[in-house]
Each structure stands twice: as structure tokens, then as C-alpha cells.
Amino acid sequence: MNWIKKISCILLVIPLLFSCSVQDDRELCCDGNTLRFRYLYRESDKFNTYIDKVSYYLFDAKGKYLKELPPKVGSKNKVDISELEYGKYTMIAVGNSYGSGVLEGYLSGGLEGFLFRLSNFRADIPSTLKNTDRLYWGEKSFEVKHRSPNSYIGEMSNIHCVLRVRVEWEGTPKYSTGYGLSLSGVGKYNEFTGKHGYDIGVHRFPLVKEHGGRILEDVPLRQFSLNATLISLRWTDENMPNLNICHDGIPVSKTVRLGEIFPKWGWYPSRDEVQEYEIRLRVHLNGTIEVSQGLGVGVSDWIDGGSFS
């Protein structure tokens, strides 16, 4: 019966070989010579759900840029590090960058100078930006050692902010076309090193700089209302933008100061791993704007955020 005992032992060991702890940044029992990035959202890895494409940038122990590495074939969240020489490195992962900005500084300034600058300006209003990509970012320092599994896990962070807005009028809107919604005071660039950033749980967030940008999205008027999604770089409690209804790119409403409204609702962007918000504006006949949470139609569920007149 010894062969039965041997088979039983093998069956007990197999699960250990193929299980990986989400608490350890070393994948000791998984792919060797691999750096894997994950995106933890509500306690599960949602990398493949939210990140469509990713690029990997490698730096040496002193922060000098070395090269861009491709993801493993069939596994966009993994990078093969088997060809690297022994030593310490830092990898920066950039997810969902489709052209709303450009990477700068890393070729000459290395990791310390690495940044993402928004560049998707509108053709009709050159100083005004369009929506930002739904960006994700991750940074992982690791060491390639002799006779070691050399398998590590890096964390991705959500580094964009989504604001969904619904606008309703008490009467008939003044215009039938040409409407837009704008956010003023959004960040113009993101540092792509986490050195000066901040943490929320397992997520690290690099700093957003130059909060003087403006995003404008054209919005069609349907059934006397506007529905828009505005996407920018992350906000902080100290740097929240102002919202305006526009016509042909020019503000035609009272300014809605989000920095005054959010604290009334207990909304603090600096504490939110994922920044996704929904608000509703009601424009009265005298031009006063009332603000509420959510996108629902009607006033039965109105959660007042104040008015701007």
C-alpha cells in the first residue's frame, strides 16, 4: 500500500505548488523570473477587467532609464525578467494610455523626472483639453538575485477621476445645440514616480501638478437635459475643480464649486482609491443652480448640495 501513500502525498503537495498568496509581494510558488502587476479592487484582482493595454518601463538602482519591456505573450500583466543581470531595479507600469498625454523626462532625467503631461487639446480651442484616458499606474522596486525565484507582485492604482453629470432645466433651455460641460482647475500633469505620492491601502498615488487645466466636452441636448462624463487626472481635497455649463465653449451658467459641495456630502477625494462621482444640476428660471447627488430624474430623492446664484 506504499504506492497509495505516495500518491496521497503528491496530491497534498500539488495545491501548494499552484497557490499564491495575495499578501506577499514575492510570488514564491508561481512563475519564476516574473514581475506580475495586479489591480486590487474590492479585494480581488481586476487587472484584466479594467486595464486594456499596458507598457512597462525599466530603471536601474540609481533611477536611470534602461528600456521598455514587453508583457509576456498572452499575459499582459506579467513581464519576463529572466534576462536581467543580477541587481536592483524599478519598473513603472502605465495602463490605458491611448494618446491623451505624453511621457516626458525619463530619457534624460530618469525615474525622478518621469511624468505624464496631458496633450489632448481641442482643435477649436487650443488651450482647452478633452477628456483624459482612464489611466492606471504602478511602481515596483525589486532585486534579481542568484538562485532565487525572482518573482514579484506590483500594485496598479487608478489615477484618473470620473465625474458623471446630469443637467436639467426648470423651464426650456435657452439653446437647442452647442452645449458643453467644462471642468476648470484640473491637473495638467502627473508625476510617474511614487516618491512624492501618498498611499491609500495597498495603492500608491503619484502627485498631480499644475491645477490650472480646463476640460471641455461637447454634450447634445436630449429631452431638455444634458448627460456627460468628464474624465481628468485625480483630484485631492485641496484641489477640486469648478464646473460650468457652456455654449460654444463659453460658460453660460453660474460656476459650481465642487470644493464647497463635496464636503457637505462627506465626499473626500483624497481618501478614495477610486474616484467616481455622480451629480445632478437643476437650473432654475432665475439662473440659480441647485446641486444634488446621483443622476436620477425628479426631486423625490434630491440630496441637496447647495445652490449657486
mmCIF file of C-alpha atoms in Angstrom:
data_model
loop_
_atom_site.group_PDB
_atom_site.id
_atom_site.type_symbol
_atom_site.label_atom_id
_atom_site.label_comp_id
_atom_site.label_asym_id
_atom_site.label_seq_id
_atom_site.Cartn_x
_atom_site.Cartn_y
_atom_site.Cartn_z
ATOM 1 C CA MET A 1 0.000 0.000 0.000
ATOM 2 C CA ASN A 2 3.073 2.256 -0.058
ATOM 3 C CA TRP A 3 2.183 3.445 -3.556
ATOM 4 C CA ILE A 4 -1.153 4.727 -2.246
ATOM 5 C CA LYS A 5 0.627 6.769 0.440
ATOM 6 C CA LYS A 6 2.998 8.224 -2.166
ATOM 7 C CA ILE A 7 0.123 9.288 -4.418
ATOM 8 C CA SER A 8 -1.686 10.832 -1.428
ATOM 9 C CA CYS A 9 1.393 12.890 -0.543
ATOM 10 C CA ILE A 10 1.715 14.106 -4.134
ATOM 11 C CA LEU A 11 -1.933 15.172 -4.200
ATOM 12 C CA LEU A 12 -1.444 17.137 -0.988
ATOM 13 C CA VAL A 13 1.604 18.956 -2.354
ATOM 14 C CA ILE A 14 0.107 19.925 -5.748
ATOM 15 C CA PRO A 15 -2.263 22.629 -4.369
ATOM 16 C CA LEU A 16 0.665 24.226 -2.563
ATOM 17 C CA LEU A 17 2.623 24.427 -5.777
ATOM 18 C CA PHE A 18 -0.150 26.221 -7.635
ATOM 19 C CA SER A 19 -1.488 28.569 -4.956
ATOM 20 C CA CYS A 20 -0.200 32.109 -4.460
ATOM 21 C CA SER A 21 -0.632 34.410 -1.505
ATOM 22 C CA VAL A 22 -2.076 37.850 -2.236
ATOM 23 C CA GLN A 23 -0.375 39.129 0.929
ATOM 24 C CA ASP A 24 3.206 38.503 -0.271
ATOM 25 C CA ASP A 25 4.837 40.664 -2.947
ATOM 26 C CA ARG A 26 7.024 37.690 -3.896
ATOM 27 C CA GLU A 27 5.328 35.035 -5.977
ATOM 28 C CA LEU A 28 7.397 32.277 -4.439
ATOM 29 C CA CYS A 29 5.242 29.467 -5.768
ATOM 30 C CA CYS A 30 4.257 30.924 -9.123
ATOM 31 C CA ASP A 31 6.002 31.942 -12.358
ATOM 32 C CA GLY A 32 9.757 32.174 -11.872
ATOM 33 C CA ASN A 33 11.682 35.239 -13.099
ATOM 34 C CA THR A 34 8.434 37.163 -13.463
ATOM 35 C CA LEU A 35 7.130 40.515 -12.304
ATOM 36 C CA ARG A 36 3.327 40.490 -12.188
ATOM 37 C CA PHE A 37 1.148 43.547 -11.692
ATOM 38 C CA ARG A 38 -2.338 43.314 -10.245
ATOM 39 C CA TYR A 39 -5.140 45.813 -9.687
ATOM 40 C CA LEU A 40 -6.897 45.100 -6.408
ATOM 41 C CA TYR A 41 -10.461 46.371 -6.395
ATOM 42 C CA ARG A 42 -12.890 45.265 -3.709
ATOM 43 C CA GLU A 43 -10.423 42.601 -2.532
ATOM 44 C CA SER A 44 -9.983 40.861 -5.895
ATOM 45 C CA ASP A 45 -7.601 41.303 -8.814
ATOM 46 C CA LYS A 46 -9.415 43.223 -11.584
ATOM 47 C CA PHE A 47 -6.393 43.927 -13.797
ATOM 48 C CA ASN A 48 -7.849 42.274 -16.892
ATOM 49 C CA THR A 49 -11.256 43.850 -16.279
ATOM 50 C CA TYR A 50 -10.160 47.492 -16.208
ATOM 51 C CA ILE A 51 -6.794 47.611 -17.963
ATOM 52 C CA ASP A 52 -6.883 47.023 -21.712
ATOM 53 C CA LYS A 53 -3.235 47.646 -22.512
ATOM 54 C CA VAL A 54 -0.086 48.316 -20.520
ATOM 55 C CA SER A 55 3.509 49.454 -21.101
ATOM 56 C CA TYR A 56 6.474 48.676 -18.840
ATOM 57 C CA TYR A 57 9.456 50.996 -18.272
ATOM 58 C CA LEU A 58 12.584 49.673 -16.538
ATOM 59 C CA PHE A 59 15.009 51.738 -14.420
ATOM 60 C CA ASP A 60 18.208 50.698 -12.641
ATOM 61 C CA ALA A 61 19.032 51.060 -8.946
ATOM 62 C CA LYS A 62 20.043 54.714 -9.426
ATOM 63 C CA GLY A 63 16.885 55.580 -11.344
ATOM 64 C CA LYS A 64 18.470 55.636 -14.810
ATOM 65 C CA TYR A 65 16.119 54.600 -17.589
ATOM 66 C CA LEU A 66 17.169 51.326 -19.211
ATOM 67 C CA LYS A 67 14.477 50.192 -21.634
ATOM 68 C CA GLU A 68 10.844 49.347 -22.228
ATOM 69 C CA LEU A 69 9.971 45.689 -21.706
ATOM 70 C CA PRO A 70 7.105 43.882 -23.434
ATOM 71 C CA PRO A 71 4.467 41.958 -21.486
ATOM 72 C CA LYS A 72 4.534 38.191 -21.654
ATOM 73 C CA VAL A 73 2.654 36.760 -24.610
ATOM 74 C CA GLY A 74 -0.910 36.084 -23.518
ATOM 75 C CA SER A 75 -0.371 37.695 -20.086
ATOM 76 C CA LYS A 76 -0.390 41.485 -20.331
ATOM 77 C CA ASN A 77 0.008 41.805 -16.553
ATOM 78 C CA LYS A 78 3.319 39.896 -16.477
ATOM 79 C CA VAL A 79 6.884 40.785 -17.503
ATOM 80 C CA ASP A 80 9.727 38.314 -18.037
ATOM 81 C CA ILE A 81 12.781 39.437 -16.025
ATOM 82 C CA SER A 82 14.918 36.337 -16.670
ATOM 83 C CA GLU A 83 17.301 38.229 -18.988
ATOM 84 C CA LEU A 84 18.141 40.940 -16.465
ATOM 85 C CA GLU A 85 21.537 40.944 -14.769
ATOM 86 C CA TYR A 86 21.663 40.480 -11.004
ATOM 87 C CA GLY A 87 20.888 43.727 -9.227
ATOM 88 C CA LYS A 88 18.157 46.148 -8.137
ATOM 89 C CA TYR A 89 15.579 47.698 -10.461
ATOM 90 C CA THR A 90 12.344 49.680 -10.554
ATOM 91 C CA MET A 91 9.528 49.001 -13.007
ATOM 92 C CA ILE A 92 6.868 51.542 -13.907
ATOM 93 C CA ALA A 93 3.658 50.179 -15.435
ATOM 94 C CA VAL A 94 1.370 52.528 -17.403
ATOM 95 C CA GLY A 95 -2.104 51.259 -18.257
ATOM 96 C CA ASN A 96 -4.683 52.539 -20.763
ATOM 97 C CA SER A 97 -2.612 55.362 -22.245
ATOM 98 C CA TYR A 98 -4.242 55.937 -25.637
ATOM 99 C CA GLY A 99 -2.986 59.385 -26.557
ATOM 100 C CA SER A 100 -4.452 61.854 -24.061
ATOM 101 C CA GLY A 101 -0.938 62.687 -22.901
ATOM 102 C CA VAL A 102 2.777 62.186 -23.497
ATOM 103 C CA LEU A 103 5.501 60.624 -21.370
ATOM 104 C CA GLU A 104 8.328 63.038 -20.634
ATOM 105 C CA GLY A 105 11.530 63.415 -18.649
ATOM 106 C CA TYR A 106 12.560 59.793 -18.191
ATOM 107 C CA LEU A 107 15.077 59.597 -21.050
ATOM 108 C CA SER A 108 17.225 62.418 -19.651
ATOM 109 C CA GLY A 109 16.007 62.746 -16.057
ATOM 110 C CA GLY A 110 15.426 59.087 -15.235
ATOM 111 C CA LEU A 111 12.845 57.951 -12.715
ATOM 112 C CA GLU A 112 12.944 61.222 -10.749
ATOM 113 C CA GLY A 113 11.994 63.211 -13.855
ATOM 114 C CA PHE A 114 9.369 60.795 -15.196
ATOM 115 C CA LEU A 115 5.984 62.442 -15.780
ATOM 116 C CA PHE A 116 2.818 62.228 -17.856
ATOM 117 C CA ARG A 117 1.692 65.527 -19.395
ATOM 118 C CA LEU A 118 -1.779 65.967 -20.864
ATOM 119 C CA SER A 119 -1.669 66.919 -24.552
ATOM 120 C CA ASN A 120 -5.112 66.138 -25.983
ATOM 121 C CA PHE A 121 -6.064 69.729 -26.702
ATOM 122 C CA ARG A 122 -9.167 70.592 -28.665
ATOM 123 C CA ALA A 123 -8.605 71.806 -32.224
ATOM 124 C CA ASP A 124 -11.204 74.585 -31.910
ATOM 125 C CA ILE A 125 -9.979 75.840 -28.526
ATOM 126 C CA PRO A 126 -6.217 75.080 -28.380
ATOM 127 C CA SER A 127 -5.780 75.846 -24.666
ATOM 128 C CA THR A 128 -8.651 73.542 -23.634
ATOM 129 C CA LEU A 129 -8.311 69.792 -23.086
ATOM 130 C CA LYS A 130 -10.559 66.887 -23.993
ATOM 131 C CA ASN A 131 -11.230 64.017 -21.622
ATOM 132 C CA THR A 132 -8.260 62.161 -20.162
ATOM 133 C CA ASP A 133 -7.720 58.435 -20.702
ATOM 134 C CA ARG A 134 -8.825 56.128 -17.877
ATOM 135 C CA LEU A 135 -5.240 55.796 -16.668
ATOM 136 C CA TYR A 136 -3.708 53.231 -14.327
ATOM 137 C CA TRP A 137 -0.177 53.320 -12.921
ATOM 138 C CA GLY A 138 2.058 51.067 -10.882
ATOM 139 C CA GLU A 139 5.592 51.108 -9.495
ATOM 140 C CA LYS A 140 7.580 48.143 -8.207
ATOM 141 C CA SER A 141 11.161 48.012 -6.969
ATOM 142 C CA PHE A 142 12.694 44.544 -6.995
ATOM 143 C CA GLU A 143 16.006 42.699 -6.974
ATOM 144 C CA VAL A 144 17.149 39.958 -9.320
ATOM 145 C CA LYS A 145 19.193 37.505 -7.228
ATOM 146 C CA HIS A 146 21.256 34.409 -7.893
ATOM 147 C CA ARG A 147 19.476 31.127 -7.083
ATOM 148 C CA SER A 148 16.215 32.872 -6.269
ATOM 149 C CA PRO A 149 12.683 32.533 -7.719
ATOM 150 C CA ASN A 150 12.874 36.229 -8.678
ATOM 151 C CA SER A 151 9.095 36.509 -8.807
ATOM 152 C CA TYR A 152 7.364 39.661 -7.560
ATOM 153 C CA ILE A 153 3.978 41.386 -7.477
ATOM 154 C CA GLY A 154 3.425 45.088 -8.157
ATOM 155 C CA GLU A 155 0.250 47.062 -7.427
ATOM 156 C CA MET A 156 -1.613 49.139 -10.019
ATOM 157 C CA SER A 157 -3.539 52.250 -8.966
ATOM 158 C CA ASN A 158 -6.425 54.090 -10.567
ATOM 159 C CA ILE A 159 -5.021 57.567 -11.354
ATOM 160 C CA HIS A 160 -7.997 59.182 -13.083
ATOM 161 C CA CYS A 161 -11.198 60.795 -11.844
ATOM 162 C CA VAL A 162 -14.641 60.281 -13.414
ATOM 163 C CA LEU A 163 -17.426 62.813 -12.891
ATOM 164 C CA ARG A 164 -20.853 61.991 -14.354
ATOM 165 C CA VAL A 165 -23.192 64.959 -14.620
ATOM 166 C CA ARG A 166 -26.853 65.379 -15.482
ATOM 167 C CA VAL A 167 -28.251 68.865 -16.131
ATOM 168 C CA GLU A 168 -31.986 69.656 -16.041
ATOM 169 C CA TRP A 169 -33.813 72.952 -16.549
ATOM 170 C CA GLU A 170 -36.832 74.246 -14.696
ATOM 171 C CA GLY A 171 -38.052 75.749 -17.968
ATOM 172 C CA THR A 172 -36.957 75.448 -21.594
ATOM 173 C CA PRO A 173 -33.165 75.622 -22.216
ATOM 174 C CA LYS A 174 -32.068 78.811 -23.978
ATOM 175 C CA TYR A 175 -30.232 76.939 -26.749
ATOM 176 C CA SER A 176 -31.077 73.808 -28.715
ATOM 177 C CA THR A 177 -27.486 72.936 -29.731
ATOM 178 C CA GLY A 178 -23.902 73.838 -28.890
ATOM 179 C CA TYR A 179 -23.911 72.813 -25.235
ATOM 180 C CA GLY A 180 -20.899 71.535 -23.331
ATOM 181 C CA LEU A 181 -19.704 70.953 -19.772
ATOM 182 C CA SER A 182 -16.350 72.146 -18.521
ATOM 183 C CA LEU A 183 -14.117 71.472 -15.538
ATOM 184 C CA SER A 184 -11.671 74.242 -14.652
ATOM 185 C CA GLY A 185 -8.762 73.748 -12.286
ATOM 186 C CA VAL A 186 -7.837 70.177 -13.228
ATOM 187 C CA GLY A 187 -4.268 68.882 -13.109
ATOM 188 C CA LYS A 188 -2.132 69.212 -16.225
ATOM 189 C CA TYR A 189 0.444 66.530 -15.463
ATOM 190 C CA ASN A 190 1.116 63.524 -13.248
ATOM 191 C CA GLU A 191 4.453 62.573 -11.761
ATOM 192 C CA PHE A 192 5.181 58.961 -12.724
ATOM 193 C CA THR A 193 7.315 58.168 -9.725
ATOM 194 C CA GLY A 194 5.616 57.471 -6.429
ATOM 195 C CA LYS A 195 8.419 59.060 -4.408
ATOM 196 C CA HIS A 196 6.373 62.149 -3.536
ATOM 197 C CA GLY A 197 2.982 60.426 -3.622
ATOM 198 C CA TYR A 198 0.607 59.106 -0.974
ATOM 199 C CA ASP A 199 -0.924 55.766 -0.023
ATOM 200 C CA ILE A 200 -4.497 54.549 0.347
ATOM 201 C CA GLY A 201 -4.470 50.921 1.440
ATOM 202 C CA VAL A 202 -2.162 48.943 -0.862
ATOM 203 C CA HIS A 203 -2.366 51.635 -3.543
ATOM 204 C CA ARG A 204 0.241 54.310 -4.140
ATOM 205 C CA PHE A 205 -0.785 57.512 -5.934
ATOM 206 C CA PRO A 206 1.772 59.770 -7.649
ATOM 207 C CA LEU A 207 1.291 63.530 -7.346
ATOM 208 C CA VAL A 208 -0.767 65.557 -9.810
ATOM 209 C CA LYS A 209 0.659 69.011 -10.587
ATOM 210 C CA GLU A 210 -0.328 72.356 -12.159
ATOM 211 C CA HIS A 211 -4.033 72.536 -11.336
ATOM 212 C CA GLY A 212 -4.807 75.158 -13.953
ATOM 213 C CA GLY A 213 -6.128 72.991 -16.742
ATOM 214 C CA ARG A 214 -9.586 73.087 -18.323
ATOM 215 C CA ILE A 215 -11.520 70.163 -19.806
ATOM 216 C CA LEU A 216 -14.477 70.776 -22.120
ATOM 217 C CA GLU A 217 -16.738 68.080 -23.531
ATOM 218 C CA ASP A 218 -19.497 68.787 -26.060
ATOM 219 C CA VAL A 219 -22.865 67.416 -24.920
ATOM 220 C CA PRO A 220 -26.015 67.023 -27.048
ATOM 221 C CA LEU A 221 -29.286 68.287 -25.619
ATOM 222 C CA ARG A 222 -31.764 65.411 -25.365
ATOM 223 C CA GLN A 223 -35.236 65.730 -23.856
ATOM 224 C CA PHE A 224 -34.254 69.105 -22.402
ATOM 225 C CA SER A 225 -31.358 67.651 -20.414
ATOM 226 C CA LEU A 226 -27.607 67.070 -20.694
ATOM 227 C CA ASN A 227 -25.756 63.921 -19.679
ATOM 228 C CA ALA A 228 -21.975 63.913 -19.698
ATOM 229 C CA THR A 229 -18.948 62.048 -18.378
ATOM 230 C CA LEU A 230 -15.888 64.159 -17.598
ATOM 231 C CA ILE A 231 -12.548 62.395 -17.031
ATOM 232 C CA SER A 232 -9.478 64.089 -15.599
ATOM 233 C CA LEU A 233 -6.397 63.290 -13.554
ATOM 234 C CA ARG A 234 -7.089 62.566 -9.868
ATOM 235 C CA TRP A 235 -8.333 65.254 -7.514
ATOM 236 C CA THR A 236 -7.409 65.961 -3.911
ATOM 237 C CA ASP A 237 -9.414 67.587 -1.137
ATOM 238 C CA GLU A 238 -7.359 70.756 -1.639
ATOM 239 C CA ASN A 239 -7.622 70.771 -5.435
ATOM 240 C CA MET A 240 -11.151 70.183 -6.734
ATOM 241 C CA PRO A 241 -12.233 71.799 -9.998
ATOM 242 C CA ASN A 242 -15.156 74.089 -10.801
ATOM 243 C CA LEU A 243 -17.969 73.010 -13.125
ATOM 244 C CA ASN A 244 -19.711 75.145 -15.761
ATOM 245 C CA ILE A 245 -22.428 74.707 -18.368
ATOM 246 C CA CYS A 246 -21.090 76.124 -21.637
ATOM 247 C CA HIS A 247 -22.393 77.147 -25.046
ATOM 248 C CA ASP A 248 -19.950 77.136 -27.961
ATOM 249 C CA GLY A 249 -17.177 76.690 -25.408
ATOM 250 C CA ILE A 250 -18.106 79.751 -23.343
ATOM 251 C CA PRO A 251 -19.524 79.414 -19.789
ATOM 252 C CA VAL A 252 -23.187 80.460 -19.677
ATOM 253 C CA SER A 253 -24.037 79.341 -16.131
ATOM 254 C CA LYS A 254 -23.123 80.110 -12.579
ATOM 255 C CA THR A 255 -19.929 78.353 -11.525
ATOM 256 C CA VAL A 256 -20.478 75.210 -9.476
ATOM 257 C CA ARG A 257 -17.640 74.979 -6.953
ATOM 258 C CA LEU A 258 -17.221 71.283 -6.248
ATOM 259 C CA GLY A 259 -14.788 72.013 -3.433
ATOM 260 C CA GLU A 260 -17.673 73.530 -1.482
ATOM 261 C CA ILE A 261 -20.214 70.804 -2.254
ATOM 262 C CA PHE A 262 -18.297 67.558 -1.754
ATOM 263 C CA PRO A 263 -17.508 68.022 1.965
ATOM 264 C CA LYS A 264 -21.241 68.563 2.646
ATOM 265 C CA TRP A 265 -21.847 65.030 1.406
ATOM 266 C CA GLY A 266 -18.809 63.540 3.129
ATOM 267 C CA TRP A 267 -17.034 63.114 -0.210
ATOM 268 C CA TYR A 268 -13.269 63.465 0.184
ATOM 269 C CA PRO A 269 -11.310 62.552 -2.969
ATOM 270 C CA SER A 270 -8.003 62.268 -1.095
ATOM 271 C CA ARG A 271 -9.451 59.246 0.753
ATOM 272 C CA ASP A 272 -10.938 57.487 -2.295
ATOM 273 C CA GLU A 273 -8.992 54.728 -4.030
ATOM 274 C CA VAL A 274 -11.407 55.025 -6.946
ATOM 275 C CA GLN A 275 -12.690 58.498 -7.763
ATOM 276 C CA GLU A 276 -16.053 58.141 -9.495
ATOM 277 C CA TYR A 277 -18.806 60.626 -8.696
ATOM 278 C CA GLU A 278 -22.310 61.385 -9.966
ATOM 279 C CA ILE A 279 -24.085 64.720 -9.540
ATOM 280 C CA ARG A 280 -27.182 66.412 -10.882
ATOM 281 C CA LEU A 281 -27.715 70.105 -11.625
ATOM 282 C CA ARG A 282 -31.101 71.822 -11.797
ATOM 283 C CA VAL A 283 -31.088 75.231 -13.494
ATOM 284 C CA HIS A 284 -33.900 77.496 -12.287
ATOM 285 C CA LEU A 285 -35.547 80.248 -14.298
ATOM 286 C CA ASN A 286 -33.555 82.937 -12.464
ATOM 287 C CA GLY A 287 -30.260 81.190 -13.286
ATOM 288 C CA THR A 288 -29.713 79.712 -9.831
ATOM 289 C CA ILE A 289 -28.293 76.174 -9.924
ATOM 290 C CA GLU A 290 -29.180 73.536 -7.344
ATOM 291 C CA VAL A 291 -26.859 70.560 -6.957
ATOM 292 C CA SER A 292 -27.657 67.030 -5.815
ATOM 293 C CA GLN A 293 -26.032 63.616 -5.608
ATOM 294 C CA GLY A 294 -26.781 61.000 -8.245
ATOM 295 C CA LEU A 295 -28.239 61.107 -11.733
ATOM 296 C CA GLY A 296 -31.871 60.171 -11.035
ATOM 297 C CA VAL A 297 -34.712 62.127 -12.627
ATOM 298 C CA GLY A 298 -37.111 64.014 -10.350
ATOM 299 C CA VAL A 299 -36.854 65.597 -6.898
ATOM 300 C CA SER A 300 -38.100 62.838 -4.595
ATOM 301 C CA ASP A 301 -34.550 61.606 -3.970
ATOM 302 C CA TRP A 302 -32.894 65.024 -4.003
ATOM 303 C CA ILE A 303 -29.876 65.219 -1.663
ATOM 304 C CA ASP A 304 -29.163 68.910 -1.514
ATOM 305 C CA GLY A 305 -25.623 70.100 -2.066
ATOM 306 C CA GLY A 306 -26.498 73.786 -2.030
ATOM 307 C CA SER A 307 -27.206 76.335 -4.728
ATOM 308 C CA PHE A 308 -25.138 78.793 -6.752
ATOM 309 C CA SER A 309 -26.628 82.101 -7.764
#
